[in-house]
Coordinates of C-alpha atoms and ligand atoms in Angstrom, one line a residue:
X124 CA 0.0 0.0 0.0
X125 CA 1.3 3.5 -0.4
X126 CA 2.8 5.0 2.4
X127 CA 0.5 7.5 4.3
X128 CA 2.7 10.5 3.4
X129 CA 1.9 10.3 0.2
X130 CA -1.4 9.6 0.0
X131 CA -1.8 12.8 2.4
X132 CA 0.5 14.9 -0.1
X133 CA -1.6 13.3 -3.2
X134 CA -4.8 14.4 -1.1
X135 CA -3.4 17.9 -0.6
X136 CA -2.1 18.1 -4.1
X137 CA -5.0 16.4 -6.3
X138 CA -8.6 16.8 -4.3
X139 CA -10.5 20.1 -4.7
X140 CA -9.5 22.8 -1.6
X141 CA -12.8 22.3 -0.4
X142 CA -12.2 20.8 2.5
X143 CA -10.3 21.0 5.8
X144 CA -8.6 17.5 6.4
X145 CA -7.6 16.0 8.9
X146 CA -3.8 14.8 8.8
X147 CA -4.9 10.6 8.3
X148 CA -6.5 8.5 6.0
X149 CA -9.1 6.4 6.6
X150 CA -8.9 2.4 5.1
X151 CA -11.1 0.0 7.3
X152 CA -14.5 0.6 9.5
X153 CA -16.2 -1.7 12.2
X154 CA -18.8 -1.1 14.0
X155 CA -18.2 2.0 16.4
X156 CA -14.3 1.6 15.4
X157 CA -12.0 2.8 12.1
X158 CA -8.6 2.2 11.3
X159 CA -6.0 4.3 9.8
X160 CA -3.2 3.6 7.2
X161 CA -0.8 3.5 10.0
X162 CA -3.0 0.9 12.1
X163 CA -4.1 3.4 14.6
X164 CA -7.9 2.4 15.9
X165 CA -10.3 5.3 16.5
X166 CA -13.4 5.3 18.1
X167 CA -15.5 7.1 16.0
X168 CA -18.1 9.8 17.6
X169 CA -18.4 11.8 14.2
X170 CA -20.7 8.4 12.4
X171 CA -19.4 10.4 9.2
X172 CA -21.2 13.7 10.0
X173 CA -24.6 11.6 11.2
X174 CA -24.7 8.7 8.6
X175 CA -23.7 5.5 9.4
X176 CA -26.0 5.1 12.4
X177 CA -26.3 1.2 12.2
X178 CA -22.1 1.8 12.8
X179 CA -19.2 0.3 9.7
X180 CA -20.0 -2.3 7.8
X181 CA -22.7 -3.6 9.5
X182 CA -23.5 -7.5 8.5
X183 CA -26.7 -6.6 7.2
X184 CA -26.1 -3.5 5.4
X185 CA -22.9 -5.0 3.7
X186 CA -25.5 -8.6 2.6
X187 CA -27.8 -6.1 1.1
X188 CA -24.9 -4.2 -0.9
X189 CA -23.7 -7.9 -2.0
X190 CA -26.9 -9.3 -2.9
X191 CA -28.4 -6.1 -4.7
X192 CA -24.5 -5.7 -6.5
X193 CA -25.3 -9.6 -8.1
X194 CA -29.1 -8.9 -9.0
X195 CA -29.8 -5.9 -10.5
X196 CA -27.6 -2.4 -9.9
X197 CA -29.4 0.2 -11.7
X198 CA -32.5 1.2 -14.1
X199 CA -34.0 3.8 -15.2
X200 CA -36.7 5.7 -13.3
X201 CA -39.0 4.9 -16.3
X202 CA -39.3 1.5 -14.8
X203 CA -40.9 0.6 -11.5
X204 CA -38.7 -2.1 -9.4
X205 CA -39.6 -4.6 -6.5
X206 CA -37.6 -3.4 -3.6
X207 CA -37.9 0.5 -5.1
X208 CA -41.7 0.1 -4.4
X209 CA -40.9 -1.9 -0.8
X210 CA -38.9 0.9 0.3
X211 CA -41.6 3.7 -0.6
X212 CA -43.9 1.4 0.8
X213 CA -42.8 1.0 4.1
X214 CA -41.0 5.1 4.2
X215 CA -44.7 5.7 4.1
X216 CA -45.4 2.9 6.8
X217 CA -43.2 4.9 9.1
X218 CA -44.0 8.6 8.8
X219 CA -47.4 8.0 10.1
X220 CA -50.2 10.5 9.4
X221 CA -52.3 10.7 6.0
X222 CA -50.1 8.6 3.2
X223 CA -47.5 10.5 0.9
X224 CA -46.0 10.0 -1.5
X225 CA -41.3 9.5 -1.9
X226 CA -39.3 11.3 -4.6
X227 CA -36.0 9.1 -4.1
X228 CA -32.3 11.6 -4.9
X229 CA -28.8 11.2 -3.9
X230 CA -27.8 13.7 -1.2
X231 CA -29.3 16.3 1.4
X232 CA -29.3 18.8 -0.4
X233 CA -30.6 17.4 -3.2
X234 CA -33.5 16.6 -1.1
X235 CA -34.5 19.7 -0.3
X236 CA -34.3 20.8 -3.7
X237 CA -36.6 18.9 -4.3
X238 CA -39.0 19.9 -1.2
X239 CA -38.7 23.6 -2.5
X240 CA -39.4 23.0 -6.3
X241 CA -42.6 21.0 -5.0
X242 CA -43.6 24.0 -2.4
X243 CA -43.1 26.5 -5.7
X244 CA -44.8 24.6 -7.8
X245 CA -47.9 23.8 -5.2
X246 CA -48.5 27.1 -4.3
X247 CA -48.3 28.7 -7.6
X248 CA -51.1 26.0 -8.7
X249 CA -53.2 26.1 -5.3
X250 CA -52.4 29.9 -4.7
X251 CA -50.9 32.4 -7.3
X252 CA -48.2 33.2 -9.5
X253 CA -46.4 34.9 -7.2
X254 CA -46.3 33.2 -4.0
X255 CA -43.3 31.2 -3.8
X256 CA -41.2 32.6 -1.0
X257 CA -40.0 30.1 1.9
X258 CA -39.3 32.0 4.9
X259 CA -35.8 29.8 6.8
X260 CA -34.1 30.3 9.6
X261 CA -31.0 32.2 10.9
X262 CA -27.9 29.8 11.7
X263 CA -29.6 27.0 9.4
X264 CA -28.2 24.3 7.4
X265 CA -30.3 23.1 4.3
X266 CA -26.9 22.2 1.8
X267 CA -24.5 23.5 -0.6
X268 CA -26.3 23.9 -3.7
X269 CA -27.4 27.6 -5.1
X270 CA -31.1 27.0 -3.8
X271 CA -30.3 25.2 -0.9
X272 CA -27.5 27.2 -0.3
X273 CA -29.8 30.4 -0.8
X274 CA -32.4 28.5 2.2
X275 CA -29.2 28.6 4.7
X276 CA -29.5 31.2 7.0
X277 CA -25.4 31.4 7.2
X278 CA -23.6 34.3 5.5
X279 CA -19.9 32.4 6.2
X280 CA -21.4 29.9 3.5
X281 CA -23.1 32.2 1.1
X282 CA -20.3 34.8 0.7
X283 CA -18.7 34.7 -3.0
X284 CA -22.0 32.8 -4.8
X285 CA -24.0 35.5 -4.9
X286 CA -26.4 36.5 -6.7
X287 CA -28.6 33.6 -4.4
X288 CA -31.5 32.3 -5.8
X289 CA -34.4 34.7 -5.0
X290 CA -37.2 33.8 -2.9
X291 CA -36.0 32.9 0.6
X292 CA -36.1 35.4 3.8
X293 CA -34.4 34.6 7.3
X294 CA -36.0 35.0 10.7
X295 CA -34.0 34.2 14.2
X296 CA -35.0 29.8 15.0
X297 CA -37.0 29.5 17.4
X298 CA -39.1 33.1 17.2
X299 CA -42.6 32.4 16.3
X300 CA -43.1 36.1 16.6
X301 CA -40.7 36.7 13.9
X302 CA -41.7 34.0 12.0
X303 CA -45.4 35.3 11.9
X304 CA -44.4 38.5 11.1
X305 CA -42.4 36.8 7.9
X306 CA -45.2 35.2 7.2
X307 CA -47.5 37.1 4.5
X308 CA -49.4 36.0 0.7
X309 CA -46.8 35.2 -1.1
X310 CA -45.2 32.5 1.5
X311 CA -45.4 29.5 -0.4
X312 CA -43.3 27.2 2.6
X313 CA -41.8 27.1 5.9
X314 CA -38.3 25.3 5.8
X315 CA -36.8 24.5 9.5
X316 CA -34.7 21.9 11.1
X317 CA -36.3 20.5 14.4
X318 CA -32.7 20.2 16.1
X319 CA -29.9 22.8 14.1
X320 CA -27.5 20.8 13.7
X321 CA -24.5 22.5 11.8
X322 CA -25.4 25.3 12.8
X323 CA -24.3 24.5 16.7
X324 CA -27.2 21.9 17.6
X325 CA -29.2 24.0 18.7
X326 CA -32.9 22.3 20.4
X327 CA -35.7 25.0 20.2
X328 CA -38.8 25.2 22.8
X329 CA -41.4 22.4 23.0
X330 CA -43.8 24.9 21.6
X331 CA -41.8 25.5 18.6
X332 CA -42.6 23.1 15.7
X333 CA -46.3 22.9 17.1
X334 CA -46.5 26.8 16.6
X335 CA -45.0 26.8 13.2
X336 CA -47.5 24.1 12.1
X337 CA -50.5 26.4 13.4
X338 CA -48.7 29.6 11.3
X339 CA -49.1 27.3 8.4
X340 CA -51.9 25.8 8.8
X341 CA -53.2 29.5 8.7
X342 CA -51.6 31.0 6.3
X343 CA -51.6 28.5 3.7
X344 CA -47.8 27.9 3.6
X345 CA -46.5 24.2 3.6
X346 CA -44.3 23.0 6.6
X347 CA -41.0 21.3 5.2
X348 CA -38.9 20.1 8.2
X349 CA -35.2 18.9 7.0
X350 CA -35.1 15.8 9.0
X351 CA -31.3 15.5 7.2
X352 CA -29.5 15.3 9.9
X353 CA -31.9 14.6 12.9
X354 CA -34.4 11.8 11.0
X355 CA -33.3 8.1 11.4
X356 CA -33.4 7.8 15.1
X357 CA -30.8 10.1 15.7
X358 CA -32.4 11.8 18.3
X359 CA -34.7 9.1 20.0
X360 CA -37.2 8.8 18.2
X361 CA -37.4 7.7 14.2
X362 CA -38.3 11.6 13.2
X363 CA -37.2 14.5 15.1
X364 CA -40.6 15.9 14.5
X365 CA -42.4 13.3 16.9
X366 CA -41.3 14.9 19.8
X367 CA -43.4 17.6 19.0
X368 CA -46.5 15.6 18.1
X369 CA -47.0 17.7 15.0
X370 CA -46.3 16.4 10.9
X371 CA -45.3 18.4 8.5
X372 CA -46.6 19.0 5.1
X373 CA -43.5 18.2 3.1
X374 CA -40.2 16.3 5.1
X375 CA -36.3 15.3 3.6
X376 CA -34.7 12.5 4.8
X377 CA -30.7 11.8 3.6
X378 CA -27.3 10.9 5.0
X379 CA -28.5 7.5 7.6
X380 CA -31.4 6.4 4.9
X381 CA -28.5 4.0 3.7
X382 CA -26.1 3.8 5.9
X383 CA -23.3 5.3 3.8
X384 CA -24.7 4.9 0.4
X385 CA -25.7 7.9 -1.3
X386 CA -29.6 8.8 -1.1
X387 CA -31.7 11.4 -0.2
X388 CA -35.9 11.5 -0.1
X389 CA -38.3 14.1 0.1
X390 CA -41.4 12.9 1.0
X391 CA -45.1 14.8 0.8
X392 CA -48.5 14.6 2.1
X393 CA -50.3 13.1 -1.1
X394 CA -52.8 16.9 -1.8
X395 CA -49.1 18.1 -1.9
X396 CA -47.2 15.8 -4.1
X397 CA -49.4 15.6 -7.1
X398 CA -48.3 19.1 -7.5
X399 CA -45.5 17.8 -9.3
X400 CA -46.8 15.6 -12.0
X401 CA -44.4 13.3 -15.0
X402 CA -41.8 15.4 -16.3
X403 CA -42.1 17.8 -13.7
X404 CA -38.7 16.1 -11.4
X405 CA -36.0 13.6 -12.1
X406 CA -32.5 12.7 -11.0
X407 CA -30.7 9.8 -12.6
X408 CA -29.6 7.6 -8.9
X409 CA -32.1 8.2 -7.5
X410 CA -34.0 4.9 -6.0
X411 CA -32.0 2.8 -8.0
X412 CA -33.0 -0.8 -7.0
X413 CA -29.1 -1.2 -5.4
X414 CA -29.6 1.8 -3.3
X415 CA -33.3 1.4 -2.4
X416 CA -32.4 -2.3 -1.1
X417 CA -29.5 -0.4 1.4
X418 CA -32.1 1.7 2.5
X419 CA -34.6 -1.3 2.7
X420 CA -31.8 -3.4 5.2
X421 CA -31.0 0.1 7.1
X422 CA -34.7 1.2 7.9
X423 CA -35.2 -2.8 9.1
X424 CA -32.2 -3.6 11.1
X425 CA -33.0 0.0 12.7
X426 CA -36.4 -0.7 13.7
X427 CA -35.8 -4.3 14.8
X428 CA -32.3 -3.2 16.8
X429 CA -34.5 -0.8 18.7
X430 CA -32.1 2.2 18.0
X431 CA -34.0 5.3 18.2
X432 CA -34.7 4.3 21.7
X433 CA -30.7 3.1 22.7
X434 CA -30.0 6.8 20.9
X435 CA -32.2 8.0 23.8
X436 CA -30.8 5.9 26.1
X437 CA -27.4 6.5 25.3
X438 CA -27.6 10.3 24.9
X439 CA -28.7 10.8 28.1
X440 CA -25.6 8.6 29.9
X441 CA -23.1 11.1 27.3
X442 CA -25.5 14.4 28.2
X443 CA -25.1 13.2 31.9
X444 CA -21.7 12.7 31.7
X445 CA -20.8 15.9 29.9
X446 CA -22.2 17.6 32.5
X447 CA -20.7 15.8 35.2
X448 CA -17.4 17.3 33.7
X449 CA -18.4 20.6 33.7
X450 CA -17.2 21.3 37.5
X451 CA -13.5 19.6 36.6
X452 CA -13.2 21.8 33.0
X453 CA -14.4 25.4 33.2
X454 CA -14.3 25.6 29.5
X455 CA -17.0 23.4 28.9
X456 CA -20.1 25.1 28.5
X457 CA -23.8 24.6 28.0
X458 CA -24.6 21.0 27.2
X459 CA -27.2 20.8 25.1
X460 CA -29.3 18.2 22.0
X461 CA -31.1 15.0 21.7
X462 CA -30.6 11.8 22.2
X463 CA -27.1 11.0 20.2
X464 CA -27.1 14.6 18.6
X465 CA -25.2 16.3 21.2
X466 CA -23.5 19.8 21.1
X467 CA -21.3 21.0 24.0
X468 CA -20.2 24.7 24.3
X469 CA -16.7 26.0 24.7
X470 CA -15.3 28.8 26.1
X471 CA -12.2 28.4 23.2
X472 CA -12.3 27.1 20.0
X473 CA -13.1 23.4 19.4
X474 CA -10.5 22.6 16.5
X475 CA -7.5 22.3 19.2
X476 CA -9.9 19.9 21.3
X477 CA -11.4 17.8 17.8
X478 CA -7.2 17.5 17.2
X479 CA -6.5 16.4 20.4
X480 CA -9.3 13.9 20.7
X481 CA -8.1 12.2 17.6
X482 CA -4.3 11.8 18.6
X483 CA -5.8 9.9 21.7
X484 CA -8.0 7.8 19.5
X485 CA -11.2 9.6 19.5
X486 CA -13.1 11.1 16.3
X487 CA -15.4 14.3 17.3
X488 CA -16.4 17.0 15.4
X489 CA -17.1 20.7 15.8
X490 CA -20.1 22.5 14.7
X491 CA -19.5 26.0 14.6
X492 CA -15.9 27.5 16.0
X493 CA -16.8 26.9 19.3
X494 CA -19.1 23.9 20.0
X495 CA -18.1 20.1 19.7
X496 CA -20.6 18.2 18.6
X497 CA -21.2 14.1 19.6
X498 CA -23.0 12.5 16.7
X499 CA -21.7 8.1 17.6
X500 CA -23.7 5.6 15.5
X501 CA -26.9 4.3 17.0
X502 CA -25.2 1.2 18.1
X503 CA -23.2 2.9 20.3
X504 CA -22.7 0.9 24.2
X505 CA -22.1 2.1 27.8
X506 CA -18.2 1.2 27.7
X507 CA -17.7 2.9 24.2
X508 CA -19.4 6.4 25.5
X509 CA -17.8 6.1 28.9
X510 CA -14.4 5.6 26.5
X511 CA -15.2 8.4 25.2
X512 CA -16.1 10.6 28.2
X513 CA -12.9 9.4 29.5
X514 CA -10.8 11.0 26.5
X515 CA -12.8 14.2 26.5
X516 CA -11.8 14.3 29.6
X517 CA -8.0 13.9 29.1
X518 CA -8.0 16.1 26.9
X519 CA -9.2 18.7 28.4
X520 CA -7.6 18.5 31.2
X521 CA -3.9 18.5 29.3
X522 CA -5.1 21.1 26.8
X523 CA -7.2 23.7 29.2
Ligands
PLP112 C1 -30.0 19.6 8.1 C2 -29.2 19.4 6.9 N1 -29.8 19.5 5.7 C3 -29.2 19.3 4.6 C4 -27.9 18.9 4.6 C5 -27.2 18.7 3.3 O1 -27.0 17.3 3.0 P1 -26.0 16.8 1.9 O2 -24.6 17.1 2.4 O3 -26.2 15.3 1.9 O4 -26.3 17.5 0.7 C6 -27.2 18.7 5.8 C7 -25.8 18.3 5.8 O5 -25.1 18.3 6.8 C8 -27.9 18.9 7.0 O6 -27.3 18.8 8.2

C-alpha cells in the first residue's frame, strides 16, 4: 500500500480545496471503530457527519450491498422495481399521518431541492403566481447547492455565490413572533430543522414546531422540516418531528437512509405531491433498486435493533456525563441536544480539542468555531461512550 505521506501529499495536491482534512486516512471501519493507514484504531463519535448510524460495515447492510450488487444495480426511473416500491412502501409505513408519496435523490441537499421546487410549484397551482417565497431560519443548514444554499440562513457559506436564488427570507430559530411577522401571501413554505445541527445543535422550545404548524396551517404555507440530519433515530425517536407531536406537510430524509450509500428522499403529504406531476422532477440515482435495497436493510435492522430508543438511552448517559465534567473543565459550556445529537459549548475554540481527541483515538467534530458536537452511531454501548467521556476528559484537562 502506499505510504501515508503520500497519499496525504496526493490528497493535498489532487482533491479540490474544499475541505479542511484531517492529517490521516481512513482504510477499514467496524462497527463504532476505524482504522488508519498507519494501524491506529479510532473510536469514531463523528458516524461520518450523522450517517452511518447502524455503525461500519454492518453485517446486514454489507448482505444487502452484495446481494443487490449480483441482482440488478441500476435502471431507469421509467421502470418501476420490486424493492424500489418496498422501500416507498414502508418510508410511508413509518412517517405516520395521512399517506404520501417519496421522490428518491442522492444527497441532502438534493433533497430539499426537491421539497422547494414541490412547495413553488404547489402554491403557484393552489395559490398564485407569485407566492413562492420560503421563509428559513438564521444559523440554518439546508446544503450546498445555489437553492439550498440560498435556504441557509449562514452568510460564512453564502459569501462569493451571490447573486442567491431569490425567494428565501431569514428569521432568528425559534421566534414564532418573527416568524409570523415573515409570514404574508406570497409564503409558499416554511423550511426548519427541528434540532440545528450545523449550525451549533441547537434544540428549540417544545412549543416551537407545534407553533409553526399552526402559522401554516393558517396562512396556507407548507411546513417542510429537514429531518437531514436529525431523522433516522438520531435523536430518540425515528423523526425528530415526533417529539413535537406535530407532521409536517413536506419532510427530507438523507445521510442515515442508507447507511453510507448515497440517497436522499423528500417525502409529501399526497394533496401536496401531485403538484408535481411526470416530467415535472428527475434525477438519474435516484432509488435505484441497489440503493433502495441499502435503504430497505437500514430502515429494518434500525427498527428491529430498537435504536431510536438506545439513541435515547445513550444520549442521556453522554449528556449526563458531559455535565458531570463541567465542575473539573471550566471551558465546557452549556450542554445541550437529543438523544445522540449532542452539542457541547466551549469557552475556546473546538478545532484544538477535535485534534486532540483524535491523537488519543477519538473522532469528534465541531459544529461552529466553538461547539463540539457528539453524533456516535446508534449502536453505540455504555463502555464505548464512557471511552469516550474518559478521552474528553483527558484532553481537556492536558489542553485547558
Ligand atoms: C439539516 C441538513 N440539511 C441538509 C444537509 C445537506 O446534506 P448533503 O450534504 O447530503 O447534501 C445537511 C448536511 O449536513 C444537513 O445537516
Amino acid at each position: 500500500m502506499t505510504d501515508t505521506r503520500t497519499l496525504l501529499e496526493w490528497s493535498a495536491r489532487y482533491h479540490a480545496n474544499t475541505y479542511g482534512r484531517a492529517p490521516i486516512c481512513l482504510v477499514r471501519g467496524e462497527g463504532l471503530r476505524v482504522w488508519d493507514s498507519d494501524g491506529r484504531e479510532y473510536l469514531d463519535f463523528t458516524s461520518g457527519l450523522a450517517v452511518v448510524a447502524l455503525g461500519h460495515c454492518h453485517p446486514r447492510v454489507t448482505g444487502a450491498i452484495q446481494e443487490a450488487a449480483g441482482t440488478l444495480l441500476h435502471v431507469s426511473n421509467l421502470f418501476g422495481t420490486v424493492v424500489g416500491s418496498e422501500v416507498a412502501a414502508t418510508l410511508d409505513r413509518l412517517i405516520g399521518g395521512p399517506s404520501g408519496r417519496v421522490f428518491f435523490c442522492n444527497s441532502g441537499a438534493e433533497a430539499n431541492e426537491a421539497a422547494l421546487k414541490l412547495a413553488r410549484k404547489y402554491a403557484k397551482e393552489r395559490f398564485s403566481s407569485d407566492r413562492y417565497e420560503v421563509v428559513a431560519t438564521r444559523n440554518s443548514f439546508h446544503g450546498r447547492t445555489l437553492a439550498t444554499l440560498s435556504a441557509t440562513g449562514q452568510e460564512k457559506y453564502q459569501h462569493g455565490f451571490e447573486p442567491l436564488v431569490a425567494g428565501f427570507k431569514h428569521v432568528p430559530y425559534d421566534d414564532l413572533g418573527a416568524m409570523e411577522r415573515a409570514i404574508d401571501s406570497r409564503t409558499a413554505a416554511v423550511l426548519v430543522e427541528p434540532i440545528q445541527g450545523e449550525g451549533g445543535v441547537h434544540v428549540p422550545d417544545e412549543g416551537y414546531l407545534p407553533g409553526l404548524r399552526k402559522l401554516c396551517d393558517e396562512s396556507g404555507a407548507l411546513l417542510i422540516v429537514d429531518e437531514v440530519q436529525t431523522g433516522m433515530g438520531r435523536t430518540g425517536t425515528l423523526w425528530a418531528y415526533e417529539h413535537a407531536g406535530v407532521e409536517p406537510d413536506v419532510m427530507t430524509v438523507a445521510k442515515a437512509l442508507a447507511n453510507g450509500v448515497p440517497i436522499g428522499a423528500m417525502l409529501a403529504r399526497e394533496s401536496v405531491a401531485t403538484a408535481l406531476g411526470p416530467g415535472t422532477h428527475a434525477s438519474t440515482f435516484g432509488g435505484t433498486p441497489f440503493v433502495a435495497s441499502v435503504a430497505l436493510a437500514t430502515l429494518t435492522t434500525l427498527l428491529e435493533e430498537k435504536l431510536p430508543e438506545r439513541a435515547a438511552r445513550m444520549g442521556r448517559r453522554l449528556m449526563d456525563g458531559l455535565r458531570g465534567l463541567q465542575s473539573r473543565h471550566p471551558s465546557l459550556g452549556e450542554v445541550r441536544g437529543r438523544g445522540l445529537l449532542i452539542g457541547v459549548e466551549l469557552a475556546r475554540p473546538a478545532a484544538p480539542l477535535v485534534a486532540a481527541c483524535r491523537d488519543q483515538g477519538l473522532l469528534v467534530h465541531s459544529a461552529g468555531e466553538q461547539v463540539l458536537r457528539l453524533a456516535p452511531p446508534l449502536i453505540v454501548d455504555e463502555a464505548a461512550c464512557d471511552s469516550a467521556l474518559a478521552t474528553l476528559d483527558r484532553v481537556l484537562g492536558a489542553t485547558a
